[in-house]
Coordinates of C-alpha atoms and ligand atoms in Angstrom, one line a residue:
X1 CA -25.9 -21.0 -3.8
X2 CA -25.7 -23.3 -6.6
X3 CA -25.7 -20.6 -9.1
X4 CA -22.5 -19.2 -7.4
X5 CA -20.8 -22.7 -7.7
X6 CA -21.7 -22.6 -11.4
X7 CA -19.8 -19.4 -12.3
X8 CA -16.7 -20.1 -14.5
X9 CA -14.5 -17.0 -14.2
X10 CA -12.9 -17.6 -17.6
X11 CA -16.5 -17.5 -19.4
X12 CA -17.1 -13.8 -18.0
X13 CA -16.3 -10.9 -19.9
X14 CA -13.9 -8.5 -18.5
X15 CA -16.5 -6.0 -16.9
X16 CA -18.3 -9.2 -15.4
X17 CA -15.1 -10.8 -14.2
X18 CA -14.1 -7.6 -12.4
X19 CA -17.4 -7.3 -10.7
X20 CA -17.2 -11.0 -9.6
X21 CA -13.9 -10.4 -8.4
X22 CA -15.2 -7.6 -6.3
X23 CA -17.7 -10.1 -4.8
X24 CA -15.2 -12.7 -4.5
X25 CA -12.8 -10.3 -2.5
X26 CA -15.7 -9.4 -0.3
X27 CA -16.3 -12.9 0.5
X28 CA -12.7 -13.6 1.2
X29 CA -12.1 -16.3 -1.6
X30 CA -8.5 -16.2 -2.2
X31 CA -8.3 -19.0 -4.8
X32 CA -11.0 -17.2 -7.0
X33 CA -9.0 -13.9 -6.6
X34 CA -5.9 -15.7 -7.8
X35 CA -7.7 -17.3 -10.6
X36 CA -9.2 -13.8 -11.6
X37 CA -5.9 -12.0 -11.5
X38 CA -4.4 -14.7 -13.6
X39 CA -7.1 -14.5 -16.2
X40 CA -6.9 -10.7 -16.6
X41 CA -3.3 -10.7 -17.0
X42 CA -3.8 -13.6 -19.7
X43 CA -6.1 -11.3 -21.4
X44 CA -3.5 -8.4 -21.8
X45 CA -4.4 -6.3 -18.8
X46 CA -1.6 -4.3 -17.1
X47 CA -0.6 -5.4 -13.5
X48 CA -1.6 -2.0 -12.4
X49 CA -5.1 -1.9 -13.9
X50 CA -5.7 -5.3 -12.4
X51 CA -4.3 -3.9 -9.2
X52 CA -6.4 -0.8 -9.0
X53 CA -9.8 -1.8 -11.0
X54 CA -10.1 -5.4 -9.6
X55 CA -8.2 -5.4 -6.0
X56 CA -8.1 -2.1 -4.7
X57 CA -11.6 -1.1 -6.0
X58 CA -12.8 -4.4 -4.1
X59 CA -11.4 -3.5 -1.1
X60 CA -13.0 -0.1 -1.0
X61 CA -16.2 -1.8 -1.1
X62 CA -14.9 -3.8 1.9
X63 CA -13.8 -0.7 3.6
X64 CA -17.2 0.9 3.4
X65 CA -19.1 -2.1 4.8
X66 CA -16.6 -2.3 7.6
X67 CA -17.0 1.2 8.6
X68 CA -20.9 0.8 8.4
X69 CA -20.7 -2.2 10.7
X70 CA -21.9 -4.7 7.9
X71 CA -18.6 -6.6 7.9
X72 CA -16.4 -7.4 11.1
X73 CA -12.8 -8.1 11.7
X74 CA -12.8 -11.9 10.7
X75 CA -14.5 -11.2 7.4
X76 CA -12.2 -8.1 6.5
X77 CA -9.2 -10.4 7.5
X78 CA -10.2 -12.9 4.9
X79 CA -10.7 -10.2 2.2
X80 CA -7.3 -8.8 3.1
X81 CA -6.0 -12.5 2.9
X82 CA -7.7 -12.8 -0.5
X83 CA -6.3 -9.7 -1.8
X84 CA -2.7 -10.7 -0.7
X85 CA -3.1 -13.7 -3.0
X86 CA -3.7 -11.5 -5.9
X87 CA -0.9 -9.1 -5.0
X88 CA 1.4 -12.0 -4.7
X89 CA 0.9 -12.9 -8.3
X90 CA 1.1 -9.3 -9.5
X91 CA 4.3 -8.5 -7.6
X92 CA 6.9 -10.0 -10.0
X93 CA 4.9 -8.4 -12.9
X94 CA 5.1 -5.1 -11.3
X95 CA 8.7 -5.5 -10.2
X96 CA 10.6 -5.0 -13.6
X97 CA 14.0 -6.7 -13.4
X98 CA 17.0 -4.7 -14.5
X99 CA 15.3 -1.2 -13.8
X100 CA 17.8 1.3 -13.1
X101 CA 18.3 1.8 -9.4
X102 CA 16.7 5.1 -8.5
X103 CA 17.4 5.2 -4.7
X104 CA 16.8 3.3 -1.5
X105 CA 13.6 3.6 0.6
X106 CA 12.8 2.0 3.9
X107 CA 9.0 1.9 4.6
X108 CA 7.0 0.6 7.4
X109 CA 3.5 0.9 9.3
X110 CA 3.9 3.0 12.3
X111 CA 3.7 1.7 16.0
X112 CA 0.2 0.5 17.0
X113 CA -1.0 0.0 13.4
X114 CA -1.2 -3.4 11.8
X115 CA -2.6 -2.5 8.4
X116 CA -0.1 -3.3 5.7
X117 CA -1.9 -3.9 2.4
X118 CA -1.6 -0.2 1.3
X119 CA 2.2 -0.1 2.6
X120 CA 2.8 -3.5 0.5
X121 CA 1.6 -2.0 -2.3
X122 CA 3.7 1.1 -2.1
X123 CA 6.5 -1.2 -1.5
X124 CA 5.8 -3.2 -4.7
X125 CA 5.2 -0.3 -7.0
X126 CA 8.5 1.5 -5.8
X127 CA 10.3 -1.8 -6.5
X128 CA 8.8 -1.8 -9.8
X129 CA 10.0 1.9 -10.6
X130 CA 13.5 0.8 -9.9
X131 CA 13.8 1.6 -6.2
X132 CA 15.5 -0.4 -3.6
X133 CA 12.9 -1.1 -0.8
X134 CA 13.5 -2.3 2.6
X135 CA 10.1 -3.1 4.2
X136 CA 10.0 -2.8 8.1
X137 CA 6.7 -4.4 8.3
X138 CA 4.0 -3.2 10.8
X139 CA 3.7 -1.8 14.3
X140 CA 7.1 0.2 14.0
X141 CA 8.5 2.2 16.8
X142 CA 10.7 5.3 15.9
X143 CA 13.8 3.3 16.7
X144 CA 13.1 0.9 13.8
X145 CA 13.0 3.7 11.2
X146 CA 16.3 5.3 12.5
X147 CA 18.1 2.2 12.8
X148 CA 17.1 0.8 9.3
X149 CA 17.4 4.4 7.7
X150 CA 21.1 4.6 9.1
X151 CA 22.1 1.0 8.3
X152 CA 20.6 1.0 4.8
X153 CA 21.8 4.6 3.9
X154 CA 18.5 5.1 2.7
X155 CA 17.3 8.4 0.7
X156 CA 13.8 8.0 1.6
X157 CA 11.7 7.2 4.8
X158 CA 8.3 6.0 3.9
X159 CA 5.6 5.9 6.9
X160 CA 1.9 4.4 6.5
X161 CA -0.7 4.7 9.0
X162 CA -4.3 3.9 8.5
X163 CA -5.9 4.8 11.8
X164 CA -6.7 8.2 13.2
X165 CA -5.2 7.0 16.4
X166 CA -1.9 6.0 15.0
X167 CA -1.2 8.9 12.4
X168 CA 0.1 11.2 14.9
X169 CA 2.9 8.8 15.6
X170 CA 4.5 9.9 12.3
X171 CA 5.3 13.3 14.0
X172 CA 7.1 11.4 16.6
X173 CA 9.5 9.9 14.1
X174 CA 10.0 13.3 12.3
X175 CA 10.6 14.9 15.5
X176 CA 13.0 12.4 16.7
X177 CA 14.8 12.8 13.5
X178 CA 14.9 16.6 14.0
X179 CA 16.1 16.3 17.6
X180 CA 19.0 14.0 16.4
X181 CA 20.1 16.3 13.6
X182 CA 19.0 13.9 11.0
X183 CA 16.1 15.3 9.5
X184 CA 17.7 16.8 6.3
X185 CA 19.4 13.4 5.5
X186 CA 16.2 11.8 4.6
X187 CA 13.1 12.5 2.4
X188 CA 10.1 11.7 4.1
X189 CA 6.9 10.4 2.6
X190 CA 3.7 9.6 4.5
X191 CA 0.4 7.9 3.4
X192 CA -2.5 6.1 4.5
X193 CA -6.3 6.6 4.2
X194 CA -7.0 9.1 6.8
X195 CA -4.1 11.4 6.1
X196 CA -4.2 14.3 3.8
X197 CA -1.8 17.1 2.3
X198 CA -2.3 19.5 5.3
X199 CA -1.5 16.8 7.7
X200 CA 1.6 15.9 5.8
X201 CA 2.8 19.5 5.9
X202 CA 1.8 20.0 9.6
X203 CA 4.0 17.2 10.9
X204 CA 6.9 18.1 8.7
X205 CA 6.9 15.5 6.2
X206 CA 8.5 16.3 2.6
X207 CA 5.1 14.9 0.9
X208 CA 1.8 13.2 1.4
X209 CA 1.1 10.5 -1.1
X210 CA -2.5 9.8 -1.7
X211 CA -1.5 6.5 -3.5
X212 CA 1.0 4.3 -4.5
X213 CA 1.3 5.7 -8.0
X214 CA 1.6 9.1 -6.5
X215 CA 4.2 7.9 -3.9
X216 CA 6.5 6.5 -6.8
X217 CA 6.1 9.8 -8.8
X218 CA 6.8 11.9 -5.9
X219 CA 9.9 9.6 -5.0
X220 CA 11.2 9.9 -8.6
X221 CA 10.9 13.7 -8.7
X222 CA 12.6 14.1 -5.4
X223 CA 15.5 11.7 -6.2
X224 CA 15.7 13.8 -9.5
X225 CA 15.9 17.1 -7.7
X226 CA 18.6 15.8 -5.2
X227 CA 20.9 14.8 -8.2
X228 CA 20.3 18.0 -9.8
X229 CA 21.6 19.7 -6.7
X230 CA 24.7 17.9 -6.6
Ligands
LIG1 CO1 -9.0 -1.7 9.6 N1 -9.7 0.2 9.7 N2 -9.2 -1.9 11.7 N3 -8.3 -3.5 9.6 N4 -9.2 -1.4 7.8 C1 -9.7 0.9 8.6 C2 -8.6 1.6 8.4 C3 -11.1 1.8 8.9 C4 -10.9 3.1 7.9 C5 -12.3 0.8 8.5 C6 -13.5 1.7 8.7 O1 -13.9 2.0 9.7 N5 -14.0 2.0 7.7 C7 -11.0 2.0 10.3 C8 -10.2 3.2 10.8 C9 -11.0 4.2 11.3 C10 -10.1 5.4 11.8 O2 -9.1 5.3 12.4 N6 -11.0 6.5 12.0 C11 -10.3 0.7 10.8 C12 -10.3 0.1 12.1 C13 -11.2 1.1 13.1 C14 -9.6 -1.2 12.5 C15 -9.6 -1.7 13.7 C16 -9.3 -0.6 15.2 C17 -10.8 -2.7 13.9 C18 -11.0 -3.2 15.2 O3 -10.3 -4.0 15.8 N7 -12.2 -2.8 16.0 C19 -8.6 -2.7 13.8 C20 -7.0 -1.8 14.2 C21 -5.9 -2.9 14.3 C22 -4.6 -2.1 14.4 O4 -4.0 -1.5 13.4 N8 -4.0 -1.9 15.6 C23 -8.5 -2.9 12.3 C24 -8.0 -4.1 11.6 C25 -8.0 -4.4 10.5 C26 -7.8 -5.8 9.9 C27 -6.7 -6.7 10.6 C28 -9.1 -6.7 10.0 C29 -7.5 -5.5 8.4 C30 -6.0 -5.2 8.1 C31 -5.4 -6.5 7.4 C32 -4.0 -6.0 6.8 O5 -3.7 -4.9 6.7 N9 -3.2 -6.9 6.7 C33 -8.4 -4.2 8.2 C34 -8.7 -3.6 6.9 C35 -8.3 -4.5 5.7 C36 -9.2 -2.2 6.8 C37 -9.8 -1.6 5.6 C38 -11.1 -2.3 5.3 C39 -9.0 -1.7 4.2 C40 -7.4 -1.1 4.3 C41 -6.8 -1.5 3.1 O6 -6.0 -2.4 3.0 N10 -7.2 -0.8 2.1 C42 -9.7 -0.1 5.9 C43 -11.1 0.7 5.2 C44 -10.4 1.5 4.3 O7 -9.2 2.1 4.1 N11 -11.2 1.8 3.3 C45 -9.7 -0.3 7.5 C46 -6.6 -1.0 0.7 C47 -5.3 -0.1 0.6 C48 -4.6 -0.6 -0.9 O8 -5.4 1.1 0.8 O9 -4.3 1.2 2.9 O10 -5.5 3.3 2.1 P1 -4.6 2.1 1.7 O11 -3.3 2.3 1.1 C49 -3.2 3.2 -0.1 C50 -2.9 4.8 0.2 O12 -3.6 5.0 1.6 C51 -1.6 4.8 0.0 O13 -1.2 3.9 -1.1 C52 -1.9 2.8 -0.9 C53 -2.1 2.2 -2.1 O14 -2.7 3.1 -3.2 N12 -0.7 4.4 1.3 C54 0.6 5.2 1.2 C55 -0.8 4.0 2.1 N13 0.4 3.7 2.9 C56 1.2 4.7 2.3 C57 2.6 4.9 2.6 C58 3.3 5.6 1.8 C59 2.5 6.4 0.8 C60 1.4 5.9 0.5 O15 4.5 5.9 2.2 C61 5.3 6.7 1.4

């Protein structure tokens, strides 16, 4: 215990610090995560590397122990809170100001699902790449997507689901768009840990995005293709 208290993050080398951050994320230590993020940035790490190698990798360990019944909801919530602390520091660094406007995306986690870390990450990275992003938050019924997409004149609708029980709801949204004759108006990107390519195709999405970087690349490619068609 005393040993832990004695750890001075700034004295660790990069590799040790990243491992310590995985531990600190696991323990839900928000202040330590924020400090670790600041140290890595000051050492010249790119925001993307800090995000993926320190935060996302740490959250993967939390996820495995949650699955295996070693961690429970309260601990995972604390880990999520610590991760959000780190993400808040990275957000302005990822969101380059003055980037050319690429297009507009509304994104939200689907009805019944309150996981938002991955969705927030996608939103951040999209903003960083020059997209305008309207974040609908969590637990969104179909009406929220439709209203926001129309109001914002969005190019892209993004949906996130982290539960096998909520991912089928994405099809409800897509089918409703089809029923209303609106499907072709929007590009639809879906993502979330339990999804895969096959599922994306089966529900009629334009693309399944395995992670935030792929979401950005896919959106860029689609917007470029759309512009070439005009
Ligand atoms: Co939840 N949870 N959880 N949880 N949770 C999972 C998803 C689970 C896999 C854990 C496990 O068992 N290993 C499991 C689902 C099992 C299943 O469905 N088969 C699970 C469960 C069961 C539950 C509850 C039911 C637990 C309970 O209450 N008994 C409950 C459900 C609540 C609800 O939603 N109704 C629940 C609750 C919670 C917390 C509230 C404690 C917390 C969420 C806090 C929050 O989000 N604010 C939580 C967390 C943190 C997790 C894990 C540990 C981590 C998720 C995460 O943030 N990952 C998760 C285990 C895991 O996934 N390994 C788990 C990091 C994030 C960066 O990755 O979200 O995958 P991810 O996003 C990636 C890609 O997927 C992709 O890009 C992102 C960045 O690269 N992506 C998109 C995501 N969305 C996208 C949208 C796009 C494009 C790409 O649109 C274009």
